[in-house]
Amino acid sequence: MQEKLILQNKIAKGDFARGGETSSNLKELLRKLGIQSDKNRRVTIVTYELEMNIIIHSHGGEIQVYISSEKIRVVAADTGPGIEDLEKAFQPGYSTADDEVRDMGFGAGMGLNNIKHYSDELEIETGPGQETKIVATVYL
Ligand SMILES: Nc1ncnc2c1ncn2[C@@H]1O[C@H](COP(=O)(O)OP(=O)(O)OP(=O)(O)O)[C@@H](O)[C@H]1O
Ligand SMILES: [Mg+2]
Protein backbone atom coordinates (compact mmCIF):
# COMPACT_ATOMS: atom_id res chain seq x y z
CA MET A 1 0.00 0.00 0.00
CA GLN A 2 1.31 3.43 -0.96
CA GLU A 3 1.66 5.89 1.91
CA LYS A 4 -1.58 7.78 2.45
CA LEU A 5 -2.47 10.85 4.52
CA ILE A 6 -5.18 9.76 6.98
CA LEU A 7 -5.34 12.68 9.39
CA GLN A 8 -4.43 16.36 9.36
CA ASN A 9 -5.19 18.62 12.34
CA LYS A 10 -4.24 22.21 13.01
CA ILE A 11 -3.27 22.80 16.63
CA ALA A 12 -3.45 26.23 18.25
CA LYS A 13 -1.13 27.55 20.93
CA GLY A 14 -2.66 27.31 24.41
CA ASP A 15 -5.71 25.39 23.21
CA PHE A 16 -5.92 23.06 26.22
CA ALA A 17 -9.66 22.62 25.66
CA ARG A 18 -8.84 20.59 22.55
CA GLY A 19 -5.76 18.93 24.04
CA GLY A 20 -5.84 15.22 23.23
CA GLU A 21 -8.33 15.65 20.42
CA THR A 22 -5.91 14.79 17.61
CA SER A 23 -4.62 11.66 19.33
CA SER A 24 -8.08 10.41 20.29
CA ASN A 25 -9.40 11.00 16.75
CA LEU A 26 -6.40 9.08 15.46
CA LYS A 27 -6.95 6.23 17.90
CA GLU A 28 -10.51 5.77 16.64
CA LEU A 29 -9.40 6.01 13.02
CA LEU A 30 -6.67 3.38 13.46
CA ARG A 31 -9.11 1.13 15.26
CA LYS A 32 -11.50 1.36 12.31
CA LEU A 33 -8.61 0.59 9.95
CA GLY A 34 -7.98 -2.60 11.92
CA ILE A 35 -4.54 -1.61 13.21
CA GLN A 36 -3.24 -3.89 15.95
CA SER A 37 -4.07 -2.42 19.36
CA ASP A 38 -0.47 -2.39 20.60
CA LYS A 39 0.66 -0.37 17.55
CA ASN A 40 -2.37 1.88 17.92
CA ARG A 41 -1.51 2.52 21.56
CA ARG A 42 2.09 3.42 20.75
CA VAL A 43 1.12 5.79 17.92
CA THR A 44 -1.57 7.39 20.08
CA ILE A 45 0.83 8.07 22.96
CA VAL A 46 3.40 9.58 20.60
CA THR A 47 0.75 11.78 18.97
CA TYR A 48 -0.63 12.90 22.33
CA GLU A 49 2.82 14.04 23.52
CA LEU A 50 3.46 15.82 20.22
CA GLU A 51 0.13 17.65 20.24
CA MET A 52 0.50 18.74 23.88
CA ASN A 53 4.01 20.03 23.15
CA ILE A 54 2.63 22.13 20.29
CA ILE A 55 -0.14 23.49 22.55
CA ILE A 56 2.18 24.20 25.48
CA HIS A 57 5.53 25.14 23.95
CA SER A 58 4.95 26.41 20.42
CA HIS A 59 3.24 29.27 18.60
CA GLY A 60 0.95 26.71 16.98
CA GLY A 61 1.27 24.05 14.34
CA GLU A 62 -0.13 21.00 12.68
CA ILE A 63 -0.05 17.21 12.92
CA GLN A 64 -0.30 14.95 9.92
CA VAL A 65 -0.47 11.18 10.03
CA TYR A 66 0.47 8.92 7.12
CA ILE A 67 -0.03 5.18 6.83
CA SER A 68 1.29 2.52 4.50
CA SER A 69 1.38 -1.26 4.74
CA GLU A 70 4.75 -1.00 6.51
CA LYS A 71 4.41 1.91 8.88
CA ILE A 72 2.57 4.79 10.49
CA ARG A 73 4.32 8.15 10.33
CA VAL A 74 3.33 11.07 12.58
CA VAL A 75 4.57 14.47 11.41
CA ALA A 76 4.33 17.35 13.89
CA ALA A 77 5.32 20.76 12.59
CA ASP A 78 5.06 24.12 14.32
CA THR A 79 6.01 27.72 13.61
CA GLY A 80 8.51 28.15 16.44
CA PRO A 81 10.07 29.27 18.75
CA GLY A 82 12.09 26.05 18.46
CA ILE A 83 13.83 23.88 21.04
CA GLU A 84 16.79 25.75 22.49
CA ASP A 85 18.91 22.75 23.46
CA LEU A 86 17.72 19.38 22.22
CA GLU A 87 20.07 17.37 24.44
CA LYS A 88 18.71 19.13 27.51
CA ALA A 89 15.14 18.76 26.30
CA PHE A 90 15.62 14.97 26.27
CA GLN A 91 16.85 14.86 29.87
CA PRO A 92 14.09 13.22 31.93
CA GLY A 93 12.55 15.88 34.16
CA TYR A 94 13.76 18.85 32.12
CA SER A 95 10.90 21.23 31.33
CA THR A 96 10.43 24.90 30.56
CA ALA A 97 6.69 24.69 31.40
CA ASP A 98 5.54 27.50 33.70
CA ASP A 99 3.67 27.10 37.01
CA GLU A 100 0.25 27.52 35.43
CA VAL A 101 0.94 24.65 33.02
CA ARG A 102 2.40 22.51 35.83
CA ASP A 103 -0.76 23.09 37.87
CA MET A 104 -2.68 21.51 35.00
CA GLY A 105 -0.53 18.39 35.36
CA PHE A 106 1.91 18.96 32.51
CA GLY A 107 5.60 19.75 32.59
CA ALA A 108 7.02 16.55 34.06
CA GLY A 109 9.65 16.72 31.35
CA MET A 110 8.86 13.21 30.11
CA GLY A 111 7.12 13.82 26.77
CA LEU A 112 10.10 13.62 24.43
CA ASN A 113 11.37 10.56 26.30
CA ASN A 114 7.99 8.89 25.84
CA ILE A 115 7.99 9.76 22.14
CA LYS A 116 11.46 8.24 21.75
CA HIS A 117 10.49 5.14 23.74
CA TYR A 118 7.32 4.39 21.77
CA SER A 119 8.55 5.14 18.25
CA ASP A 120 10.81 3.01 16.09
CA GLU A 121 12.35 6.02 14.36
CA LEU A 122 12.52 9.65 15.36
CA GLU A 123 13.73 12.65 13.35
CA ILE A 124 13.83 16.15 14.79
CA GLU A 125 14.58 19.41 13.06
CA THR A 126 14.67 22.39 15.40
CA GLY A 127 16.86 25.08 16.92
CA PRO A 128 16.59 28.40 18.72
CA GLY A 129 14.25 30.73 16.84
CA GLN A 130 13.37 28.03 14.33
CA GLU A 131 10.36 25.99 13.41
CA THR A 132 10.24 22.51 14.92
CA LYS A 133 9.48 19.47 12.81
CA ILE A 134 9.30 16.05 14.42
CA VAL A 135 8.70 12.85 12.49
CA ALA A 136 7.96 9.74 14.52
CA THR A 137 7.58 6.37 12.83
CA VAL A 138 6.04 3.17 14.16
CA TYR A 139 6.50 0.04 12.03
CA LEU A 140 3.51 -2.22 11.58
N1 LIG B 1 7.34 21.93 19.89
C1 LIG B 1 8.17 22.48 20.78
N2 LIG B 1 8.56 23.78 20.62
C2 LIG B 1 9.42 24.35 21.49
N3 LIG B 1 9.93 23.72 22.57
C3 LIG B 1 9.57 22.45 22.78
C4 LIG B 1 8.68 21.76 21.91
N4 LIG B 1 8.53 20.50 22.37
C5 LIG B 1 9.29 20.41 23.46
N5 LIG B 1 9.93 21.58 23.73
C6 LIG B 1 10.89 21.85 24.82
O1 LIG B 1 11.43 20.63 25.29
C7 LIG B 1 11.15 20.49 26.70
C8 LIG B 1 10.93 19.01 27.03
O2 LIG B 1 9.75 18.55 26.37
P1 LIG B 1 8.95 17.31 27.02
O3 LIG B 1 7.76 17.04 26.19
O4 LIG B 1 9.93 16.20 27.23
O5 LIG B 1 8.54 17.84 28.46
P2 LIG B 1 7.39 18.88 28.87
O6 LIG B 1 6.47 19.11 27.72
O7 LIG B 1 8.05 20.07 29.44
O8 LIG B 1 6.65 18.07 30.01
P3 LIG B 1 5.65 16.80 29.80
O9 LIG B 1 5.71 16.42 28.36
O10 LIG B 1 6.18 15.73 30.69
O11 LIG B 1 4.30 17.32 30.22
C9 LIG B 1 9.95 21.38 26.94
O12 LIG B 1 9.84 21.78 28.30
C10 LIG B 1 10.26 22.55 26.01
O13 LIG B 1 11.22 23.40 26.58
MG1 LIG C 1 5.68 17.53 26.63
Coordinates of N, CA and C and ligand atoms in Angstrom, one line a residue:
M1 N 0.8 -1.2 0.0 CA 0.0 0.0 0.0 C 0.9 1.2 0.0
Q2 N 0.6 2.2 -0.9 CA 1.3 3.4 -1.0 C 1.0 4.3 0.3
E3 N 1.9 5.1 0.7 CA 1.7 5.9 1.9 C 0.5 6.9 1.6
K4 N -0.4 7.0 2.6 CA -1.6 7.8 2.5 C -1.8 8.7 3.7
L5 N -2.2 9.9 3.4 CA -2.5 10.9 4.5 C -3.8 10.5 5.1
I6 N -3.9 10.1 6.4 CA -5.2 9.8 7.0 C -5.7 10.8 8.0
L7 N -4.9 11.7 8.4 CA -5.3 12.7 9.4 C -4.5 13.9 9.3
Q8 N -5.1 15.1 9.4 CA -4.4 16.4 9.4 C -5.2 17.3 10.3
N9 N -4.5 17.7 11.4 CA -5.2 18.6 12.3 C -4.3 19.8 12.7
K10 N -4.9 21.0 12.6 CA -4.2 22.2 13.0 C -4.3 22.3 14.5
I11 N -3.3 22.7 15.2 CA -3.3 22.8 16.6 C -2.8 24.2 17.1
A12 N -3.7 24.8 17.9 CA -3.4 26.2 18.3 C -2.7 26.3 19.6
K13 N -1.9 27.3 19.7 CA -1.1 27.5 20.9 C -2.1 27.7 22.1
G14 N -1.9 27.1 23.2 CA -2.7 27.3 24.4 C -4.1 26.7 24.4
D15 N -4.4 25.9 23.4 CA -5.7 25.4 23.2 C -5.9 24.1 24.0
F16 N -5.8 24.2 25.3 CA -5.9 23.1 26.2 C -7.3 22.4 26.1
A17 N -8.3 23.2 25.8 CA -9.7 22.6 25.7 C -9.7 21.5 24.6
R18 N -8.9 21.6 23.6 CA -8.8 20.6 22.6 C -7.6 19.7 22.7
G19 N -6.9 19.8 23.8 CA -5.8 18.9 24.0 C -6.2 17.5 24.1
G20 N -5.5 16.6 23.3 CA -5.8 15.2 23.2 C -6.8 14.9 22.1
E21 N -7.3 15.9 21.5 CA -8.3 15.6 20.4 C -7.7 14.9 19.2
T22 N -6.6 15.4 18.8 CA -5.9 14.8 17.6 C -5.6 13.3 17.9
S23 N -5.0 13.1 19.0 CA -4.6 11.7 19.3 C -5.8 10.8 19.5
S24 N -6.9 11.3 20.1 CA -8.1 10.4 20.3 C -8.8 10.2 19.0
N25 N -8.8 11.2 18.1 CA -9.4 11.0 16.7 C -8.6 9.9 16.0
L26 N -7.3 10.0 16.1 CA -6.4 9.1 15.5 C -6.6 7.7 16.0
K27 N -6.7 7.5 17.3 CA -7.0 6.2 17.9 C -8.2 5.5 17.3
E28 N -9.3 6.3 17.2 CA -10.5 5.8 16.6 C -10.4 5.4 15.2
L29 N -9.7 6.3 14.4 CA -9.4 6.0 13.0 C -8.6 4.7 12.8
L30 N -7.5 4.6 13.6 CA -6.7 3.4 13.5 C -7.4 2.1 13.9
R31 N -8.3 2.3 14.8 CA -9.1 1.1 15.3 C -10.0 0.7 14.1
K32 N -10.6 1.7 13.5 CA -11.5 1.4 12.3 C -10.7 0.7 11.1
L33 N -9.4 1.1 11.0 CA -8.6 0.6 10.0 C -8.1 -0.8 10.3
G34 N -8.4 -1.3 11.5 CA -8.0 -2.6 11.9 C -6.5 -2.7 12.3
I35 N -5.9 -1.6 12.7 CA -4.5 -1.6 13.2 C -4.5 -2.3 14.6
Q36 N -3.5 -3.1 14.7 CA -3.2 -3.9 15.9 C -3.2 -2.9 17.1
S37 N -3.9 -3.4 18.2 CA -4.1 -2.4 19.4 C -2.8 -2.0 20.0
D38 N -1.8 -2.8 20.0 CA -0.5 -2.4 20.6 C 0.2 -1.3 19.8
K39 N 0.1 -1.4 18.4 CA 0.7 -0.4 17.6 C -0.2 0.9 17.7
N40 N -1.5 0.7 17.8 CA -2.4 1.9 17.9 C -2.0 2.6 19.2
R41 N -1.8 1.9 20.3 CA -1.5 2.5 21.6 C -0.2 3.3 21.5
R42 N 0.8 2.7 20.9 CA 2.1 3.4 20.7 C 2.0 4.7 19.9
V43 N 1.3 4.6 18.8 CA 1.1 5.8 17.9 C 0.3 6.9 18.6
T44 N -0.7 6.4 19.4 CA -1.6 7.4 20.1 C -0.8 8.1 21.2
I45 N 0.0 7.4 21.9 CA 0.8 8.1 23.0 C 1.8 9.1 22.4
V46 N 2.5 8.7 21.3 CA 3.4 9.6 20.6 C 2.7 10.8 20.1
T47 N 1.5 10.7 19.5 CA 0.7 11.8 19.0 C 0.3 12.7 20.1
Y48 N -0.2 12.1 21.2 CA -0.6 12.9 22.3 C 0.5 13.8 22.8
E49 N 1.7 13.2 23.0 CA 2.8 14.0 23.5 C 3.2 15.1 22.5
L50 N 3.1 14.8 21.2 CA 3.5 15.8 20.2 C 2.4 17.0 20.2
E51 N 1.2 16.6 20.3 CA 0.1 17.7 20.2 C 0.2 18.5 21.5
M52 N 0.4 17.9 22.7 CA 0.5 18.7 23.9 C 1.7 19.7 23.8
N53 N 2.8 19.2 23.3 CA 4.0 20.0 23.2 C 3.7 21.2 22.2
I54 N 3.0 21.0 21.2 CA 2.6 22.1 20.3 C 1.8 23.1 21.0
I55 N 0.8 22.6 21.8 CA -0.1 23.5 22.6 C 0.6 24.3 23.6
I56 N 1.5 23.6 24.3 CA 2.2 24.2 25.5 C 3.4 25.1 25.1
H57 N 4.2 24.5 24.2 CA 5.5 25.1 24.0 C 5.7 25.9 22.6
S58 N 4.7 25.8 21.7 CA 4.9 26.4 20.4 C 4.0 27.5 20.2
H59 N 4.2 28.2 19.0 CA 3.2 29.3 18.6 C 2.0 28.7 17.9
G60 N 2.0 27.4 17.7 CA 1.0 26.7 17.0 C 1.5 25.9 15.8
G61 N 0.8 24.9 15.4 CA 1.3 24.0 14.3 C 0.2 23.1 13.8
E62 N 0.7 22.0 13.3 CA -0.1 21.0 12.7 C 0.4 19.6 12.8
I63 N -0.5 18.6 12.9 CA 0.0 17.2 12.9 C -0.7 16.5 11.7
Q64 N 0.2 15.8 11.0 CA -0.3 14.9 9.9 C 0.1 13.5 10.2
V65 N -0.8 12.6 9.8 CA -0.5 11.2 10.0 C -0.6 10.4 8.7
Y66 N 0.4 9.7 8.4 CA 0.5 8.9 7.1 C 0.5 7.4 7.4
I67 N -0.1 6.6 6.6 CA 0.0 5.2 6.8 C 0.3 4.5 5.5
S68 N 1.1 3.4 5.6 CA 1.3 2.5 4.5 C 1.2 1.1 5.1
S69 N 1.4 0.1 4.2 CA 1.4 -1.3 4.7 C 2.5 -1.5 5.7
E70 N 3.6 -0.8 5.6 CA 4.8 -1.0 6.5 C 4.8 -0.2 7.8
K71 N 4.2 1.0 7.7 CA 4.4 1.9 8.9 C 3.4 3.0 9.0
I72 N 3.4 3.6 10.2 CA 2.6 4.8 10.5 C 3.6 5.9 10.8
R73 N 3.4 7.0 10.2 CA 4.3 8.2 10.3 C 3.5 9.4 10.9
V74 N 4.0 9.9 12.0 CA 3.3 11.1 12.6 C 4.3 12.3 12.4
V75 N 3.8 13.3 11.7 CA 4.6 14.5 11.4 C 4.0 15.7 12.2
A76 N 4.8 16.2 13.1 CA 4.3 17.3 13.9 C 5.2 18.5 13.5
A77 N 4.6 19.6 13.0 CA 5.3 20.8 12.6 C 4.7 22.0 13.2
D78 N 5.6 22.9 13.8 CA 5.1 24.1 14.3 C 5.9 25.3 13.8
T79 N 5.4 26.5 14.2 CA 6.0 27.7 13.6 C 7.0 28.4 14.6
G80 N 7.5 27.6 15.5 CA 8.5 28.2 16.4 C 8.0 28.2 17.8
P81 N 8.8 28.6 18.8 CA 10.1 29.3 18.8 C 11.3 28.3 18.7
G82 N 11.0 27.0 18.6 CA 12.1 26.0 18.5 C 12.6 25.6 19.8
I83 N 13.3 24.4 19.8 CA 13.8 23.9 21.0 C 15.3 24.4 21.2
E84 N 15.5 25.1 22.2 CA 16.8 25.8 22.5 C 18.0 24.8 22.5
D85 N 17.8 23.7 23.3 CA 18.9 22.8 23.5 C 18.3 21.4 23.5
L86 N 18.4 20.7 22.4 CA 17.7 19.4 22.2 C 18.2 18.3 23.2
E87 N 19.5 18.3 23.5 CA 20.1 17.4 24.4 C 19.4 17.6 25.8
K88 N 19.3 18.8 26.2 CA 18.7 19.1 27.5 C 17.3 18.7 27.5
A89 N 16.6 19.0 26.4 CA 15.1 18.8 26.3 C 14.8 17.3 26.5
F90 N 15.8 16.4 26.1 CA 15.6 15.0 26.3 C 16.0 14.4 27.7
Q91 N 16.5 15.3 28.5 CA 16.9 14.9 29.9 C 15.6 14.7 30.6
P92 N 15.3 13.5 31.2 CA 14.1 13.2 31.9 C 13.9 14.2 33.0
G93 N 12.8 14.9 33.1 CA 12.5 15.9 34.2 C 12.8 17.3 33.7
Y94 N 13.5 17.5 32.6 CA 13.8 18.9 32.1 C 12.5 19.4 31.4
S95 N 12.1 20.6 31.9 CA 10.9 21.2 31.3 C 11.0 22.7 31.5
T96 N 10.5 23.4 30.5 CA 10.4 24.9 30.6 C 9.0 25.3 30.8
A97 N 8.1 24.4 31.1 CA 6.7 24.7 31.4 C 6.6 25.6 32.6
D98 N 5.7 26.6 32.6 CA 5.5 27.5 33.7 C 4.6 26.9 34.8
D99 N 4.4 27.6 35.9 CA 3.7 27.1 37.0 C 2.2 26.8 36.6
E100 N 1.7 27.7 35.8 CA 0.3 27.5 35.4 C 0.1 26.2 34.7
V101 N 1.0 25.9 33.8 CA 0.9 24.7 33.0 C 1.2 23.5 33.9
R102 N 2.1 23.6 34.9 CA 2.4 22.5 35.8 C 1.2 22.2 36.7
D103 N 0.5 23.3 37.1 CA -0.8 23.1 37.9 C -1.8 22.3 37.1
M104 N -1.7 22.3 35.8 CA -2.7 21.5 35.0 C -2.2 20.1 34.8
G105 N -1.0 19.8 35.4 CA -0.5 18.4 35.4 C 0.5 18.1 34.3
F106 N 0.9 19.2 33.6 CA 1.9 19.0 32.5 C 3.3 19.5 33.0
G107 N 4.3 19.2 32.2 CA 5.6 19.7 32.6 C 6.4 18.8 33.4
A108 N 6.2 17.5 33.4 CA 7.0 16.6 34.1 C 8.4 16.4 33.3
G109 N 8.4 16.9 32.1 CA 9.6 16.7 31.3 C 9.9 15.3 30.9
M110 N 8.8 14.6 30.5 CA 8.9 13.2 30.1 C 8.4 13.0 28.7
G111 N 7.8 14.0 28.1 CA 7.1 13.8 26.8 C 8.1 13.3 25.7
L112 N 9.2 14.0 25.5 CA 10.1 13.6 24.4 C 10.7 12.2 24.7
N113 N 10.9 11.9 26.0 CA 11.4 10.6 26.3 C 10.3 9.5 25.9
N114 N 9.1 9.8 26.2 CA 8.0 8.9 25.8 C 7.9 8.7 24.3
I115 N 8.1 9.8 23.6 CA 8.0 9.8 22.1 C 9.1 8.9 21.6
K116 N 10.3 9.0 22.2 CA 11.5 8.2 21.8 C 11.2 6.8 22.1
H117 N 10.7 6.5 23.3 CA 10.5 5.1 23.7 C 9.5 4.4 22.9
Y118 N 8.4 5.1 22.5 CA 7.3 4.4 21.8 C 7.4 4.4 20.3
S119 N 8.4 5.2 19.7 CA 8.5 5.1 18.3 C 9.8 4.3 17.8
D120 N 9.7 3.8 16.6 CA 10.8 3.0 16.1 C 11.9 3.9 15.5
E121 N 11.4 5.0 14.9 CA 12.4 6.0 14.4 C 11.9 7.4 14.7
L122 N 12.9 8.3 15.0 CA 12.5 9.6 15.4 C 13.5 10.6 14.7
E123 N 12.9 11.6 14.0 CA 13.7 12.6 13.4 C 13.2 14.0 13.9
I124 N 14.2 14.8 14.3 CA 13.8 16.2 14.8 C 14.6 17.2 14.1
E125 N 13.9 18.2 13.6 CA 14.6 19.4 13.1 C 14.1 20.6 13.9
T126 N 15.0 21.3 14.6 CA 14.7 22.4 15.4 C 15.9 23.2 15.7
G127 N 15.7 24.2 16.5 CA 16.9 25.1 16.9 C 16.3 26.4 17.4
P128 N 17.1 27.1 18.2 CA 16.6 28.4 18.7 C 16.1 29.3 17.6
G129 N 14.8 29.8 17.8 CA 14.3 30.7 16.8 C 13.8 30.1 15.6
Q130 N 13.8 28.7 15.6 CA 13.4 28.0 14.3 C 12.0 27.3 14.5
E131 N 11.5 26.9 13.4 CA 10.4 26.0 13.4 C 10.8 24.6 13.9
T132 N 9.9 23.9 14.5 CA 10.2 22.5 14.9 C 9.4 21.5 14.1
K133 N 10.2 20.5 13.5 CA 9.5 19.5 12.8 C 9.9 18.1 13.4
I134 N 9.0 17.4 13.8 CA 9.3 16.1 14.4 C 8.6 15.0 13.6
V135 N 9.3 14.0 13.2 CA 8.7 12.9 12.5 C 8.9 11.6 13.3
A136 N 7.9 11.0 13.7 CA 8.0 9.7 14.5 C 7.3 8.6 13.7
T137 N 8.1 7.5 13.6 CA 7.6 6.4 12.8 C 7.4 5.1 13.7
V138 N 6.3 4.5 13.5 CA 6.0 3.2 14.2 C 5.8 2.2 13.0
Y139 N 6.6 1.1 13.1 CA 6.5 0.0 12.0 C 5.4 -0.9 12.4
L140 N 4.7 -1.3 11.4 CA 3.5 -2.2 11.6 C 3.9 -3.7 11.5
Ligands
LIG1 N1 7.3 21.9 19.9 C1 8.2 22.5 20.8 N2 8.6 23.8 20.6 C2 9.4 24.3 21.5 N3 9.9 23.7 22.6 C3 9.6 22.5 22.8 C4 8.7 21.8 21.9 N4 8.5 20.5 22.4 C5 9.3 20.4 23.5 N5 9.9 21.6 23.7 C6 10.9 21.8 24.8 O1 11.4 20.6 25.3 C7 11.1 20.5 26.7 C8 10.9 19.0 27.0 O2 9.7 18.5 26.4 P1 8.9 17.3 27.0 O3 7.8 17.0 26.2 O4 9.9 16.2 27.2 O5 8.5 17.8 28.5 P2 7.4 18.9 28.9 O6 6.5 19.1 27.7 O7 8.1 20.1 29.4 O8 6.6 18.1 30.0 P3 5.7 16.8 29.8 O9 5.7 16.4 28.4 O10 6.2 15.7 30.7 O11 4.3 17.3 30.2 C9 10.0 21.4 26.9 O12 9.8 21.8 28.3 C10 10.3 22.6 26.0 O13 11.2 23.4 26.6
MG2 MG 5.7 17.5 26.6

